[in-house]
PDB file of C-alpha atoms in Angstrom:
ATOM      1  CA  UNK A   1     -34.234  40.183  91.679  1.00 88.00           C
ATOM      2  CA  UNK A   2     -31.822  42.633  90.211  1.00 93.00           C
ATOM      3  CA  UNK A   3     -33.981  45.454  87.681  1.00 95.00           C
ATOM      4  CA  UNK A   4     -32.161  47.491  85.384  1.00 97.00           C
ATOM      5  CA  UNK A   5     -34.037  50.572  84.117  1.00 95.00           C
ATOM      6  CA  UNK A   6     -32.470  52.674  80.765  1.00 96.00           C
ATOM      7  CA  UNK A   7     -33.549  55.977  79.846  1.00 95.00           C
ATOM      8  CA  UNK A   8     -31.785  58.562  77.315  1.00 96.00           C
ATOM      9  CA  UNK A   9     -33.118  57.251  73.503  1.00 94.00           C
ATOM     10  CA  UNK A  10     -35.106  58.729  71.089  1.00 97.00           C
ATOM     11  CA  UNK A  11     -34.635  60.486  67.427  1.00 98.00           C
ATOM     12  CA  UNK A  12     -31.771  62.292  66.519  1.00 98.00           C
ATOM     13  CA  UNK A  13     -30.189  64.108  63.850  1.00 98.00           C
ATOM     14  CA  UNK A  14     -27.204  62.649  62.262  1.00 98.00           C
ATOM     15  CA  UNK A  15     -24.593  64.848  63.588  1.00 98.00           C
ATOM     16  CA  UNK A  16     -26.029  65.247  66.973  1.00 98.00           C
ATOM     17  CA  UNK A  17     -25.721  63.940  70.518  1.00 98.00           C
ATOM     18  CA  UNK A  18     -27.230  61.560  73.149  1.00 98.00           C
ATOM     19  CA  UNK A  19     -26.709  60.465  76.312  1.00 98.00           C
ATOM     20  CA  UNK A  20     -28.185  56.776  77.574  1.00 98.00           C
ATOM     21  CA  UNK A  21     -28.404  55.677  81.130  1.00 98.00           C
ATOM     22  CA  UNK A  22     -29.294  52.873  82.827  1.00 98.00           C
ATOM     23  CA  UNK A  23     -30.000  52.223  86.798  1.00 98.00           C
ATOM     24  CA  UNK A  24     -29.823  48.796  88.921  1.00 97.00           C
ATOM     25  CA  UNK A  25     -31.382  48.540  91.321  1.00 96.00           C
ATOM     26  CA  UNK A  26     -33.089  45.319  93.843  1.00 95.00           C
ATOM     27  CA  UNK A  27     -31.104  42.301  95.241  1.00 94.00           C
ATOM     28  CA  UNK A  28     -27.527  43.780  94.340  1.00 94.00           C
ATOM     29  CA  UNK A  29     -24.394  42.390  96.524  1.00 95.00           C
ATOM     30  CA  UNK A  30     -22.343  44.156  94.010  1.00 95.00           C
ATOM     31  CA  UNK A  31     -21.847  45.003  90.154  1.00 97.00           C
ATOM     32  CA  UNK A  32     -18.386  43.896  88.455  1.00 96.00           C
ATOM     33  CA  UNK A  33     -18.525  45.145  84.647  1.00 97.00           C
ATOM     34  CA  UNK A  34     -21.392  47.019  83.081  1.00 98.00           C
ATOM     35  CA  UNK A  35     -21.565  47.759  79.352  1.00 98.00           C
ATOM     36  CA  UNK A  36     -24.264  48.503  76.341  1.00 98.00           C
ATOM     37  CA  UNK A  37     -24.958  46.794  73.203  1.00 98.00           C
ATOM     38  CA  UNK A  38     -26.850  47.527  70.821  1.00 98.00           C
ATOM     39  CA  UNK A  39     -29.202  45.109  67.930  1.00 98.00           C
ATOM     40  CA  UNK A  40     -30.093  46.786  64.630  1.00 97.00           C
ATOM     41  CA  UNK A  41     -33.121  45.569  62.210  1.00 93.00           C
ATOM     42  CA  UNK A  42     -31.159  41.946  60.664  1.00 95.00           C
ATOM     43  CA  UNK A  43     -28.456  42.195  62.497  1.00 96.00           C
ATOM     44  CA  UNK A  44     -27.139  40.524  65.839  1.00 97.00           C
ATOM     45  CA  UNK A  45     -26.566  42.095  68.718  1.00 97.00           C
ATOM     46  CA  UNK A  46     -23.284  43.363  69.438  1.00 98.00           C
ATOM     47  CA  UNK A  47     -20.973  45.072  71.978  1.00 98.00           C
ATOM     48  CA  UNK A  48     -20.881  48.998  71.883  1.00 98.00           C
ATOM     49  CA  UNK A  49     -19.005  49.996  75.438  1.00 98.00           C
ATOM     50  CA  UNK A  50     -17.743  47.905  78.225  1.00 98.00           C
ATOM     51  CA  UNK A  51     -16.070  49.407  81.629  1.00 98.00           C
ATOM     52  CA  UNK A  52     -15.029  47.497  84.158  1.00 97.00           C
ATOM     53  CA  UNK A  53     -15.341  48.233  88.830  1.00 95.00           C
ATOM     54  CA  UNK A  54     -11.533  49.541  88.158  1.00 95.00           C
ATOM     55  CA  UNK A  55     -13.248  51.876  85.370  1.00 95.00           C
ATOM     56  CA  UNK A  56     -11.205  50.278  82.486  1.00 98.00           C
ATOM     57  CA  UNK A  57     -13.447  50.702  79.184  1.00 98.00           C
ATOM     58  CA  UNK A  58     -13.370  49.208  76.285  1.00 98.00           C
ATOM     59  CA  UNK A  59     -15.269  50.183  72.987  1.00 98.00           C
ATOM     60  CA  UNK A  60     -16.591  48.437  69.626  1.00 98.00           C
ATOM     61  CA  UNK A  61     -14.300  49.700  66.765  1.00 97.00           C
ATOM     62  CA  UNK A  62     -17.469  51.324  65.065  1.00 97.00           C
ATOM     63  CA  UNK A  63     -17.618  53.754  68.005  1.00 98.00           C
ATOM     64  CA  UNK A  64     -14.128  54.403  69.247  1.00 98.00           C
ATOM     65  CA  UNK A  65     -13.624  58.112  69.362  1.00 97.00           C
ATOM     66  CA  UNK A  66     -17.444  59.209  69.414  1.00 98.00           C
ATOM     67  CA  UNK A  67     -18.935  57.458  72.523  1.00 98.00           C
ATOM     68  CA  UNK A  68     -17.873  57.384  76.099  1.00 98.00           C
ATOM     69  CA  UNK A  69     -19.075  54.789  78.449  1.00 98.00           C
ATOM     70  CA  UNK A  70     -19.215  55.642  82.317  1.00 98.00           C
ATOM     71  CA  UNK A  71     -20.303  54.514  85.623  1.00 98.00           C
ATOM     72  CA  UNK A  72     -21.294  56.024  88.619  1.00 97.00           C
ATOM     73  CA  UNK A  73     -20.879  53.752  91.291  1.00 96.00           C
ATOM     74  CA  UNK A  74     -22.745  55.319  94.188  1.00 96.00           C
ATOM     75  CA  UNK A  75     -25.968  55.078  91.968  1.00 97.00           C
ATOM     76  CA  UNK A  76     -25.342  51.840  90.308  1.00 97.00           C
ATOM     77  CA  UNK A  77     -25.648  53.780  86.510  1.00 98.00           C
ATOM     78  CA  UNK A  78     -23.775  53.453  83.948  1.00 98.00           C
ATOM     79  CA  UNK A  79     -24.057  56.207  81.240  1.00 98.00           C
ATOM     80  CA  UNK A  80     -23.022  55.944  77.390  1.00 98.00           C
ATOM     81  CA  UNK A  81     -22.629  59.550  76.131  1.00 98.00           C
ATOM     82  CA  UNK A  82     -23.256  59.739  71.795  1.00 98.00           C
ATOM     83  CA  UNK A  83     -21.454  62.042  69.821  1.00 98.00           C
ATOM     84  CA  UNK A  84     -21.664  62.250  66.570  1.00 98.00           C
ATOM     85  CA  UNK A  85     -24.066  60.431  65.668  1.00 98.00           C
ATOM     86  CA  UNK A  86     -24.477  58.403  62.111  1.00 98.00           C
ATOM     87  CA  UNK A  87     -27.587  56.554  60.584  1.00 97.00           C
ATOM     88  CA  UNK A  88     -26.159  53.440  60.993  1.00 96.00           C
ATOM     89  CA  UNK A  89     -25.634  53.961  64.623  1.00 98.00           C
ATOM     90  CA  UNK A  90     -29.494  53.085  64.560  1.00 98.00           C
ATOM     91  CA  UNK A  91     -30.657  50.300  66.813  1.00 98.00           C
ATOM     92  CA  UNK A  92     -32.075  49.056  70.014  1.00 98.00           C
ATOM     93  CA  UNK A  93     -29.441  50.056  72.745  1.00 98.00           C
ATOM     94  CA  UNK A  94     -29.654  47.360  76.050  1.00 98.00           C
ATOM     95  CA  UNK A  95     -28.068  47.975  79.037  1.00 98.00           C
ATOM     96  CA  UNK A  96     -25.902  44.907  80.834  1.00 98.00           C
ATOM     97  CA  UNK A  97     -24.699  44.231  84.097  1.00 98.00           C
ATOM     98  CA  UNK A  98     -22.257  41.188  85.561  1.00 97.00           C
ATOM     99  CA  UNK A  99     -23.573  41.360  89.267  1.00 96.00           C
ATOM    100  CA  UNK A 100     -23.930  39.648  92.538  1.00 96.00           C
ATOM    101  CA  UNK A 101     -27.237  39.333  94.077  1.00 93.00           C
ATOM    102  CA  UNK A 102     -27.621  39.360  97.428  1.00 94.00           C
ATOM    103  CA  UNK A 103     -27.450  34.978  97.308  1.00 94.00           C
ATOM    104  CA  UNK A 104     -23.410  35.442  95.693  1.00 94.00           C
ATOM    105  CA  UNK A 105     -24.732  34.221  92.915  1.00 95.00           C
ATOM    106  CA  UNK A 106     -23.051  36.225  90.056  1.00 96.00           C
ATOM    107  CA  UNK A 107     -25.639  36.727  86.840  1.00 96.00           C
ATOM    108  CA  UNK A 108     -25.646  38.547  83.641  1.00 96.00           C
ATOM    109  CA  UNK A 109     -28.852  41.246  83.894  1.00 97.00           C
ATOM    110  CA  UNK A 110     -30.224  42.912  81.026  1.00 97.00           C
ATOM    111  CA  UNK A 111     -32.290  46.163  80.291  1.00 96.00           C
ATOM    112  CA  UNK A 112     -35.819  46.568  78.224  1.00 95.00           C
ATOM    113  CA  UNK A 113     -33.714  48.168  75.792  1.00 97.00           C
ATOM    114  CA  UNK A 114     -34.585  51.751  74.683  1.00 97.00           C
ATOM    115  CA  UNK A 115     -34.243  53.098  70.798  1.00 98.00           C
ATOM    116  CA  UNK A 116     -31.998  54.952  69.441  1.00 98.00           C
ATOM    117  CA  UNK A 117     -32.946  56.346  65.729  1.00 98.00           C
ATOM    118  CA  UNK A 118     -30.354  59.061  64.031  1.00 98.00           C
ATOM    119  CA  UNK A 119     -32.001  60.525  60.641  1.00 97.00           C
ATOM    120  CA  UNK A 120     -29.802  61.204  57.808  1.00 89.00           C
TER     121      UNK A 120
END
């Protein structure tokens, strides 16, 4: 079993900053791409940061310029760091990892999600 554990939400001005993070940990071989998306009330759930084992990122268009997305690979975390946050930025955040357990099977994992709320 692969667990993936996020940390980092909560309730934040609009204006002001956040940083998420998210830890695998269990039956890991090894972890290809790891990203966050993000679901707000009525809406589906859609892709905020992606970066890749070679550390290429890629970013939703609504948060290009404001968040970073990072990995550190000796811990199996990825980070997203928020900047400047807006209202609408407002959702459940999940973690996701493309990974091989320890059978080669690769899998998509997912966090609990953690909340991110940014007052106006």
């Amino acid at each position: 079993q692969v667990q993936l554990v996020e940390s980092g939400g909560g309730l934040v001005q609009a204006g002001g900053s956040l940083r998420l993070s998210c830890a695998a940990s269990g039956s890991i071989f090894s972890i290809n791409a790891m990203g966050w998306y993000r679901q707000a009330p009525g809406k589906q759930r859609e892709l905020v940061a992606a970066i890749t084992s070679r550390d290429s990122t890629s970013y939703g268009d609504s948060v290009k310029g404001r968040f970073t997305i990072s990995r550190d690979n000796a811990k199996n975390t990825v980070y997203l760091q928020m900047n400047s946050l807006k209202a609408e930025d407002t959702a459940v955040y999940y973690c996701n990892v493309n990974a091989l357990n320890l059978r080669l099977v690769r899998n998509d994992y997912w966090g609990q999600g953690t909340q991110v709320t940014v007052s106006s």
